[in-house]
Amino acid sequence: MSDVSLFVRKASGLVRAWSVFDAFIYSTFSINLITLGLFIFSYCYYFGGSLISGVVIGAIFTIFEVIVYASLISAMPRAGGDYVWQSRILNRAIGFILAVTGWWFILWLWTPLYGQMLTYEVYTPLLAIAGFKDAALWFLTNTGQFVGMASVCLIVFIYIAIGMKWYARIQKFCFWGGLVGLAIVFGLLLFGNHDTFVANYNSMAPMFGAQGGDVYAATMQAGADAGTVAGPLFPLAIGASMLLVPMLTFFNLWPNWGSTLYGEVRGASDYKRNFMGMFMAIVVTTVGAVIFFLLIGKTIGWDFYNNSNGAFWNWGFGYTTTPPPLPIWPYPALFATFLVKSPAIMFIVVLLMSLWWFGWSGTLFLSSTRVIFAAAIDRMLPEWVSKIEPRTKTPLFALLLMVIPALIISYLYAFKIFNFNTLALDATVVIAITFFGSTVAGIIMPWRAKDVFDGSPIAKYKVPIWLGWIVTIAYGLFSIYLIYISFKYGWSVLSGLSAVAAGGTTWFVVLMLAILTIINAVILIWIFFHVVKGITASQAMPVITLAGLIFLGFLDWLLVMWFWDPQTADGIASYAIGWSNVNSMIFMLINYIVAAAIYFGFSAYRRRQGIQIEKVYKEIPVE
């Protein structure tokens, strides 16, 4: 087979319809303070430490992620992002399995989370303010939640199907409108006072399903009964705040979410513009989060905010059958509108704030469709998956491969079948593993894909060799620490299984994690020696390698914490997605097995057709 016919066709069919500013808005929405941020902050009621510290620490390390991804985009600006980089730099099987699992399968699990946020921040508050209390509360039932999730699929399908150009216009409208709403919310909290909030909260709570009376005091008590132990905003308590960081990455790990789309962004080879777009997204969002925290503490009350979260989720997780005094999700933007007491103004402000959801919602499937599309162009999926709708330039079949399974997962999640409702953080873990693969690819790219690197715009970005050695040695020392704590946690869990009469599935999961821990140690050591060899030979440390070493250390620490899941001071699992949640581990394992089956199955199928699939992966994909 000739080189010309390696790929499904000579050109991808996609067009560069986005500007770098469009990509910046997409990045900002991807680490959405109002949707992802407020949602995961509400989960943190059982952690000590300071949310300010947790958010800022996570953001600092995420800046190094931005450097790695901006570099990879500049070197290979192709649709598919992680899939293309890993399959061309690391290994085609690794690239396919990690990217397909992280950008295709696990995004189905994000659908119920988007649906929950839609019902909590849009449907429920707007219906209640409009006087339809029963309809508002219905959206908190299992059926109501599923309807919310199904509506997510419909909305997002329409967004993406109309094409990148129209999607960008919707994004801009939601971005500017959402900023107006946020400015109003900040203004209400800044100029309002705590006494007025308490009085108005008690008088208006029945509108949202509360029984009346001193609902504020009842919420504080319900939160205390739920075991709320959230720390104050100050002091910053950096050490105690570290356990918050793996939880908060659910919100702030994603400024690179648009990296799979840069085959459709004009000027994508410009490293500085790529970097600034993602960098400003993480900075603006982090500053916004800190301001929001301070204003909540000033007017709503920090203890009340955390207790209301504890009361709501204690009921939501099924730890009690008694609903919280205010039966809806504690939405700070809604609370801010209590300061005006005018239903019309409340409705308008919440509607403006809902634009944060609508502007963000397309991120659910948009990035994923490009990974599926890229794999199909490489002939690793059926050819029909790569077809482009000629008018909108949208890969509609790839989109359907997201929408249809997402509906099934949403049903399982909404009705708590197989405990799917406990798997929320899996959505973060699996993508973080994909990012791990791209970070490794970025670190070794200057030597493993030397021709691509030397011919790219990022080849000129290097740091002094002495700085390179300092970071490399620091990485080596931190790797030793990671290997130590992962073996320590692992041995602690493994040696305690007999005492708790663990079942066969738990034993299987823990032994699997033990093997992965050994593999992880080998990878960390291999990278160290690979970098030492590289900078010794070249007497230079590329910026992508330096940033990659720092971010990889952070990512690996996150994975150790998630999988071995150390207990909080109260003796409960910190994140409940590692070995202590067998369903979580089995679900993730099945995803990887299915991805591997597709990869090896299609590799064998293409070989039978006479296609040299190895040769495909030696080429940079077509544009």
XYZ file of C-alpha atoms in Angstrom:
623
model
C 0.000 0.000 0.000
C 1.409 3.417 -0.931
C 2.020 6.191 1.566
C -0.738 8.274 -0.031
C -3.406 5.795 1.026
C -2.168 5.144 4.551
C -4.935 7.268 6.023
C -8.625 7.061 5.226
C -8.317 10.133 2.978
C -5.785 12.752 1.942
C -7.250 15.548 4.101
C -9.140 15.443 7.383
C -11.986 17.602 6.072
C -11.955 19.728 9.200
C -11.377 23.477 8.847
C -9.587 26.011 11.051
C -12.741 27.847 12.101
C -11.551 29.036 15.553
C -9.355 31.915 16.609
C -7.009 31.683 19.591
C -9.517 33.828 21.544
C -12.175 31.186 20.895
C -9.740 28.623 22.295
C -9.185 30.839 25.365
C -12.932 30.985 26.048
C -13.122 27.217 25.622
C -10.288 26.783 28.147
C -11.966 29.131 30.609
C -15.247 27.272 30.329
C -13.393 23.967 30.720
C -12.260 24.932 34.236
C -15.600 26.492 34.885
C -15.743 28.135 38.297
C -19.533 28.205 38.411
C -20.273 24.662 37.267
C -17.289 22.401 38.027
C -15.887 24.671 40.716
C -18.943 25.217 42.907
C -19.971 21.582 42.411
C -16.703 20.106 43.688
C -16.295 22.749 46.429
C -19.570 21.468 47.816
C -18.049 17.974 48.115
C -15.221 19.248 50.330
C -17.194 19.577 53.560
C -15.443 16.578 55.122
C -11.905 17.858 54.526
C -9.932 20.157 56.796
C -7.527 22.760 55.438
C -8.264 25.857 53.411
C -10.045 25.832 50.055
C -8.027 28.905 49.047
C -4.778 27.001 49.546
C -6.088 23.904 47.781
C -7.218 25.824 44.705
C -4.036 27.918 44.450
C -1.669 24.947 44.896
C -3.486 23.003 42.198
C -3.396 26.019 39.872
C 0.367 26.480 40.293
C 1.090 22.931 39.160
C -1.463 23.210 36.381
C 0.606 26.024 34.861
C 3.302 23.439 34.104
C 0.639 21.298 32.457
C -0.189 24.311 30.290
C 3.462 24.620 29.229
C 3.592 20.954 28.226
C 0.360 21.066 26.264
C 1.042 24.420 24.587
C 4.366 22.927 23.432
C 2.832 19.714 22.110
C 0.132 21.665 20.299
C 2.739 23.909 18.649
C 4.821 20.929 17.575
C 1.897 18.847 16.271
C -1.321 20.898 15.957
C -3.585 18.070 14.885
C -7.153 17.010 15.648
C -6.951 14.317 18.300
C -4.298 15.914 20.554
C -3.304 13.342 23.178
C -4.046 10.458 20.839
C -1.780 11.787 18.107
C 1.111 12.769 20.394
C 1.181 9.567 22.416
C 0.741 7.245 19.438
C 3.513 9.020 17.485
C 5.997 9.598 20.328
C 5.413 6.772 22.812
C 3.738 3.758 21.265
C 0.693 3.285 19.080
C -1.039 0.853 21.444
C -0.428 3.052 24.503
C -1.606 6.115 22.644
C -4.780 4.472 21.416
C -5.747 2.814 24.701
C -5.049 5.821 26.922
C -6.632 8.388 24.637
C -9.683 6.346 23.695
C -10.380 5.506 27.325
C -9.677 9.017 28.583
C -11.363 11.023 25.846
C -14.087 8.682 24.638
C -15.350 6.143 27.169
C -14.949 8.089 30.399
C -16.644 11.160 28.932
C -19.869 9.148 28.995
C -19.572 9.298 32.778
C -19.300 13.078 32.661
C -22.812 13.266 31.192
C -24.665 12.595 34.468
C -22.406 15.126 36.186
C -23.260 17.781 33.602
C -26.885 16.772 34.083
C -26.713 17.182 37.847
C -25.247 20.640 37.450
C -27.945 21.547 34.924
C -30.705 20.586 37.334
C -29.003 22.097 40.408
C -28.004 25.423 38.855
C -30.610 25.989 36.147
C -33.825 23.961 36.214
C -34.447 23.792 39.970
C -33.702 27.414 40.985
C -35.418 28.963 37.958
C -38.574 26.867 38.344
C -38.763 27.570 42.077
C -38.295 31.313 41.594
C -40.996 31.249 38.921
C -43.373 29.689 41.454
C -43.246 26.083 40.277
C -41.885 24.603 43.490
C -43.141 21.067 42.926
C -41.654 20.940 39.432
C -38.373 22.283 40.802
C -38.210 19.589 43.480
C -39.172 16.895 40.961
C -35.855 17.489 39.215
C -34.160 16.249 42.404
C -35.814 12.829 42.078
C -34.123 9.985 40.208
C -36.432 10.417 37.233
C -35.964 14.181 37.258
C -32.213 13.768 37.337
C -32.319 11.394 34.363
C -34.480 13.844 32.397
C -31.871 16.511 33.156
C -29.094 14.226 31.900
C -31.035 13.317 28.747
C -31.597 16.989 28.031
C -27.831 17.498 28.293
C -27.342 14.992 25.487
C -29.883 16.785 23.303
C -28.502 20.274 23.958
C -24.897 19.264 23.412
C -25.718 17.256 20.286
C -27.300 20.360 18.735
C -24.390 22.600 19.783
C -21.772 20.413 18.183
C -23.785 19.368 15.159
C -24.151 22.972 13.974
C -20.376 23.249 13.575
C -17.406 25.001 15.146
C -18.228 28.438 13.734
C -21.670 28.612 15.306
C -20.431 26.964 18.475
C -17.875 29.754 18.837
C -20.636 32.372 18.543
C -22.700 30.671 21.249
C -19.610 30.454 23.440
C -18.927 34.163 23.144
C -22.515 35.099 23.963
C -22.505 32.833 27.035
C -19.071 34.074 28.112
C -19.944 37.751 28.133
C -23.443 37.180 29.511
C -22.076 34.889 32.218
C -19.522 37.513 33.213
C -22.317 40.068 33.641
C -24.188 37.625 35.864
C -21.075 36.901 37.915
C -20.363 40.617 38.358
C -23.909 41.096 39.702
C -23.504 38.155 42.100
C -20.179 39.510 43.345
C -21.754 42.954 43.759
C -24.674 41.564 45.768
C -22.334 39.668 48.086
C -19.950 42.620 48.396
C -22.564 45.206 49.295
C -24.944 42.896 51.154
C -24.553 41.949 54.799
C -24.825 38.750 56.790
C -27.836 39.758 58.919
C -29.911 40.581 55.844
C -28.918 37.284 54.249
C -29.977 35.276 57.324
C -33.324 37.067 57.590
C -34.065 36.718 53.868
C -32.888 33.101 53.788
C -35.365 32.186 56.524
C -38.219 34.035 54.862
C -37.557 32.786 51.323
C -36.527 29.194 52.010
C -40.146 27.883 51.809
C -40.189 29.004 48.163
C -37.621 26.239 47.589
C -39.320 23.520 49.627
C -38.191 24.267 53.207
C -40.660 23.972 56.089
C -40.187 27.512 57.380
C -38.981 28.805 60.736
C -35.297 29.249 61.484
C -34.053 27.318 58.452
C -30.604 28.876 58.788
C -30.069 27.414 62.278
C -31.575 24.093 61.230
C -29.168 23.910 58.284
C -26.202 24.591 60.558
C -27.317 21.748 62.834
C -27.931 19.351 59.935
C -24.459 20.096 58.635
C -22.914 19.411 62.022
C -24.871 16.143 62.249
C -23.485 15.209 58.816
C -19.949 15.472 60.167
C -18.938 18.686 58.445
C -15.360 19.488 59.403
C -14.379 21.958 56.671
C -11.620 24.299 57.771
C -11.769 28.097 57.730
C -10.454 30.096 54.789
C -7.651 31.400 57.000
C -5.040 30.500 58.080
C -3.976 29.028 54.750
C -2.838 25.789 56.460
C -0.929 24.532 53.422
C -0.029 21.145 54.910
C -3.587 20.377 55.996
C -4.883 21.590 52.643
C -2.928 19.090 50.550
C -5.644 16.424 50.846
C -8.003 18.901 49.185
C -5.847 19.174 46.062
C -6.669 15.751 44.509
C -10.366 16.514 45.007
C -10.124 19.992 43.494
C -8.439 18.780 40.303
C -11.959 17.739 39.280
C -12.293 21.466 38.599
C -8.925 22.962 37.673
C -6.995 20.265 35.778
C -8.608 21.116 32.443
C -7.279 24.342 30.862
C -5.922 22.008 28.133
C -9.369 20.542 27.450
C -9.355 22.055 23.971
C -6.024 20.455 23.044
C -7.748 17.898 20.824
C -9.273 20.707 18.757
C -6.189 22.612 17.697
C -6.321 21.114 14.253
C -9.195 23.580 13.839
C -7.604 26.653 15.483
C -5.932 29.311 13.361
C -2.347 30.058 14.405
C -2.099 26.871 16.479
C 1.659 26.608 15.846
C 2.261 29.794 17.827
C 3.487 28.547 21.207
C 3.154 31.856 23.038
C -0.452 32.376 21.979
C -1.375 28.809 22.901
C 0.294 29.204 26.274
C -1.303 32.545 27.058
C -4.783 31.295 26.185
C -4.620 28.403 28.646
C -2.503 30.267 31.204
C -4.949 33.161 31.442
C -7.827 30.707 31.795
C -6.278 29.133 34.902
C -5.230 32.504 36.368
C -8.578 34.227 35.817
C -10.498 31.258 37.190
C -8.273 30.882 40.256
C -8.537 34.577 41.112
C -12.298 34.374 40.609
C -12.505 31.383 42.955
C -10.606 33.182 45.721
C -12.823 36.267 45.386
C -15.931 34.076 45.513
C -14.684 32.327 48.669
C -14.016 35.641 50.406
C -17.432 37.042 49.476
C -19.220 33.876 50.579
C -17.391 34.089 53.906
C -18.281 37.755 54.308
C -22.013 37.677 53.568
C -23.334 34.096 53.508
C -21.024 32.776 56.217
C -18.262 30.231 55.575
C -19.446 27.793 58.241
C -22.998 28.007 56.956
C -21.857 27.375 53.376
C -19.986 24.228 54.370
C -22.707 22.991 56.709
C -25.339 23.429 54.019
C -23.144 21.347 51.681
C -22.690 18.680 54.344
C -26.435 18.560 55.044
C -27.291 18.252 51.340
C -24.743 15.592 50.387
C -25.260 13.555 53.564
C -28.790 13.075 52.327
C -27.777 12.816 48.671
C -25.250 10.040 49.363
C -27.875 8.141 51.345
C -26.225 8.453 54.760
C -29.525 9.731 56.144
C -33.141 9.549 54.989
C -33.941 12.976 56.443
C -33.825 15.667 53.720
C -31.806 18.793 54.496
C -33.829 21.763 55.826
C -33.387 23.426 52.423
C -33.910 20.459 50.079
C -32.150 21.952 47.034
C -28.415 22.056 46.270
C -26.772 24.994 48.130
C -26.046 27.221 45.140
C -24.079 30.308 46.253
C -25.195 32.369 43.247
C -28.819 31.697 44.190
C -28.046 32.553 47.811
C -26.639 35.909 46.642
C -29.971 36.739 44.986
C -31.736 36.263 48.333
C -30.322 39.678 49.218
C -32.732 41.413 46.823
C -35.943 39.397 47.487
C -37.363 40.380 44.095
C -38.354 37.229 42.163
C -37.946 39.057 38.850
C -34.383 40.164 39.624
C -33.572 36.780 41.135
C -34.777 35.052 37.977
C -32.737 37.322 35.700
C -29.543 36.901 37.730
C -29.853 33.102 37.932
C -30.651 33.013 34.207
C -27.506 35.027 33.447
C -25.502 32.687 35.672
C -26.969 29.726 33.782
C -24.970 30.906 30.760
C -21.917 29.481 32.519
C -23.523 26.077 32.113
C -24.721 26.590 28.542
C -21.381 27.987 27.378
C -19.561 25.102 29.008
C -21.880 22.245 28.083
C -20.394 21.658 24.632
C -17.095 20.658 26.232
C -18.796 17.411 27.175
C -18.535 15.868 23.706
C -16.697 18.328 21.446
C -13.121 17.410 22.394
C -13.955 13.697 22.417
C -15.349 13.673 18.902
C -11.960 14.795 17.560
C -10.132 11.915 19.270
C -12.597 9.397 17.852
C -12.316 11.087 14.463
C -8.498 10.996 14.546
C -8.486 7.281 15.407
C -10.858 6.637 12.509
C -8.626 8.593 10.107
C -5.806 6.256 11.205
C -8.065 3.326 10.235
C -8.369 2.091 13.814
C -12.156 2.450 13.690
C -14.649 1.903 10.846
C -14.309 4.403 7.979
C -17.835 5.747 8.465
C -16.787 7.157 11.844
C -14.471 9.620 10.067
C -17.187 11.007 7.783
C -17.722 14.745 7.954
C -21.060 16.467 7.482
C -20.142 18.628 4.456
C -22.013 21.796 5.449
C -20.987 22.113 9.118
C -17.726 20.109 8.916
C -18.841 18.073 11.918
C -17.994 14.372 12.453
C -21.597 13.413 13.200
C -21.030 9.677 13.558
C -18.264 10.293 16.087
C -20.719 12.512 17.940
C -23.328 9.737 18.002
C -20.723 7.391 19.498
C -20.666 9.789 22.433
C -24.368 10.553 22.781
C -25.921 7.084 22.689
C -23.694 5.370 25.323
C -23.890 8.525 27.456
C -27.654 8.069 27.738
C -27.171 4.516 29.034
C -24.561 5.577 31.580
C -26.828 8.433 32.678
C -29.652 6.011 33.370
C -27.380 3.808 35.509
C -26.115 6.873 37.380
C -29.495 8.527 37.950
C -31.099 5.364 39.305
C -27.967 4.348 41.268
C -27.608 0.994 39.500
C -24.302 -0.785 40.259
C -23.515 2.214 42.516
C -22.711 4.323 39.468
C -23.507 7.394 41.541
C -20.317 6.753 43.547
C -18.052 6.904 40.487
C -18.034 10.672 39.947
C -14.298 11.114 40.486
C -13.469 8.293 38.050
C -14.182 10.894 35.404
C -11.138 12.806 36.630
C -8.825 9.870 37.318
C -9.029 8.265 33.875
C -8.373 11.537 32.051
C -5.483 12.297 34.409
C -3.962 8.962 33.363
C -4.295 10.071 29.739
C -2.564 13.345 30.597
C 0.150 11.276 32.295
C 0.851 9.606 28.972
C 1.033 12.919 27.090
C 3.294 14.397 29.755
C 5.709 11.499 29.408
C 5.565 11.987 25.630
C 6.363 15.685 26.071
C 9.302 14.983 28.403
C 11.074 12.615 26.038
C 9.962 14.200 22.769
C 13.228 16.172 22.194
C 15.153 12.905 21.943
C 12.571 10.279 20.953
C 10.931 12.358 18.190
C 13.986 14.473 17.449
C 13.097 15.384 13.872
C 9.628 16.599 14.819
C 10.988 18.537 17.805
C 13.885 20.134 15.959
C 11.581 21.235 13.167
C 8.974 22.704 15.487
C 8.617 26.245 16.896
C 9.330 24.975 20.453
C 12.867 23.792 19.653
C 14.239 27.230 20.558
C 12.760 27.235 24.079
C 15.445 25.951 26.452
C 16.592 26.724 29.988
C 20.178 26.962 31.337
C 21.701 23.530 31.806
C 22.318 24.113 35.536
C 18.588 24.709 36.026
C 17.866 21.578 34.060
C 20.067 19.515 36.364
C 18.457 20.994 39.484
C 14.954 20.112 38.262
C 16.054 16.652 37.121
C 17.622 15.876 40.506
C 14.545 17.262 42.297
C 12.392 15.033 40.109
C 14.559 12.041 40.989
C 14.284 12.715 44.711
C 10.527 13.250 44.519
C 10.203 10.021 42.550
C 11.896 8.186 45.410
C 9.376 9.777 47.779
C 6.473 8.737 45.524
C 7.753 5.182 45.302
C 8.139 5.110 49.086
C 4.654 6.380 49.932
C 2.960 4.243 47.290
C 4.632 1.099 48.629
C 3.874 2.216 52.198
C 0.182 2.796 51.453
C 0.045 -0.410 49.433
C 1.593 -2.549 52.130
C -0.682 -1.010 54.753
C -3.762 -1.919 52.703
C -2.513 -5.345 51.647
C -1.500 -6.419 55.133
C -4.869 -5.362 56.546
C -7.137 -7.215 54.115
C -7.205 -10.475 56.053
C -8.221 -8.686 59.237
C -11.304 -7.211 57.540
C -12.166 -10.491 55.770
C -11.972 -8.839 52.343
C -13.760 -10.567 49.470
C -12.160 -11.993 46.358
C -12.890 -8.923 44.258
C -11.214 -6.647 46.779
C -8.163 -8.927 46.834
C -8.044 -8.828 43.038
C -8.258 -5.034 42.968
C -5.573 -4.566 45.604
C -3.190 -7.034 43.943
C -3.768 -5.306 40.615
C -2.903 -1.974 42.235
C 0.201 -3.509 43.769
C 1.379 -4.565 40.304
C 0.575 -1.118 38.903
C 2.572 0.419 41.754
C 5.626 -1.570 40.690
C 5.094 -0.581 37.050
C 4.744 3.042 38.082
C 8.058 2.887 39.957
C 9.750 1.486 36.853
C 8.290 4.284 34.704
C 9.470 7.008 37.101
C 12.983 5.581 37.188
C 13.069 5.053 33.390
C 12.096 8.675 32.777
C 14.802 9.889 35.155
C 17.545 7.980 33.374
C 16.156 8.883 29.950
C 16.298 12.597 30.790
C 19.762 12.332 32.358
C 21.016 10.613 29.216
C 19.350 13.190 26.995
C 20.605 16.342 28.672
C 24.064 14.847 29.111
C 24.287 14.223 25.381
C 22.699 17.473 24.224
C 23.909 19.730 27.057
C 20.499 21.395 26.964
C 17.222 21.181 28.795
C 14.158 21.967 26.627
C 11.370 23.845 28.403
C 8.852 21.116 27.558
C 11.016 18.562 29.380
C 11.527 20.756 32.430
C 7.813 21.569 32.745
C 6.945 17.947 32.080
C 9.099 16.651 34.928
C 7.408 19.007 37.401
C 3.897 18.257 36.193
C 4.550 14.526 36.017
C 5.598 14.499 39.681
C 2.338 16.254 40.559
C 0.227 13.912 38.415
C 1.873 10.831 39.845
C 1.247 12.049 43.382
C -2.435 12.543 42.477
C -2.663 8.995 41.154
C -1.045 7.535 44.266
C -3.486 9.434 46.458
C -6.523 8.460 44.406
C -5.726 4.782 44.083
C -4.376 4.059 47.563
C -6.872 6.520 49.035
C -5.474 7.412 52.500
C -8.081 7.973 55.199
C -9.110 11.354 56.590
C -8.800 12.165 60.295
C -12.313 10.717 60.717
C -11.190 7.351 59.368
C -13.059 7.485 56.059
C -11.625 7.091 52.558
C -10.580 10.493 51.243
C -11.788 10.070 47.673
C -13.611 6.701 47.647
C -12.567 5.791 44.105
C -9.464 3.673 44.734
C -9.129 0.243 46.295
C -11.883 0.972 48.840
C -14.455 1.339 46.026
C -14.311 -1.936 44.131
C -17.006 -0.850 41.670
C -14.901 2.158 40.740
C -11.808 0.084 40.043
C -13.671 -2.573 38.072
C -15.428 0.079 36.001
C -12.129 1.712 35.076
C -10.530 -1.647 34.313
C -13.367 -2.626 31.970
C -12.921 0.637 30.074
C -9.241 -0.097 29.449
C -9.950 -3.711 28.453
C -12.544 -2.604 25.885
C -10.139 -0.010 24.457
C -7.405 -2.660 24.193
C -9.813 -5.073 22.509
C -10.719 -2.451 19.885
C -7.059 -1.636 19.266
C -5.851 -5.193 18.832
C -8.994 -6.233 16.991
C -8.717 -3.455 14.414
C -4.960 -3.934 14.072
C -5.545 -7.567 13.116
C -8.447 -6.645 10.815
C -6.417 -4.025 8.927
C -3.500 -6.413 8.511
C -5.851 -8.912 6.917
C -6.825 -6.125 4.511
C -3.142 -5.688 3.621
C -2.754 -2.353 5.418
C 0.546 -1.801 7.197
C -0.864 -0.255 10.343
C 2.622 0.237 11.819
C 3.440 2.519 8.916
C 0.385 4.673 9.595
C 1.694 5.543 13.041
C 5.067 6.594 11.682
C 3.391 9.474 9.869
C 1.956 12.703 11.229
C -1.810 12.641 10.535
C -3.213 14.583 7.623
C -4.797 18.019 8.091
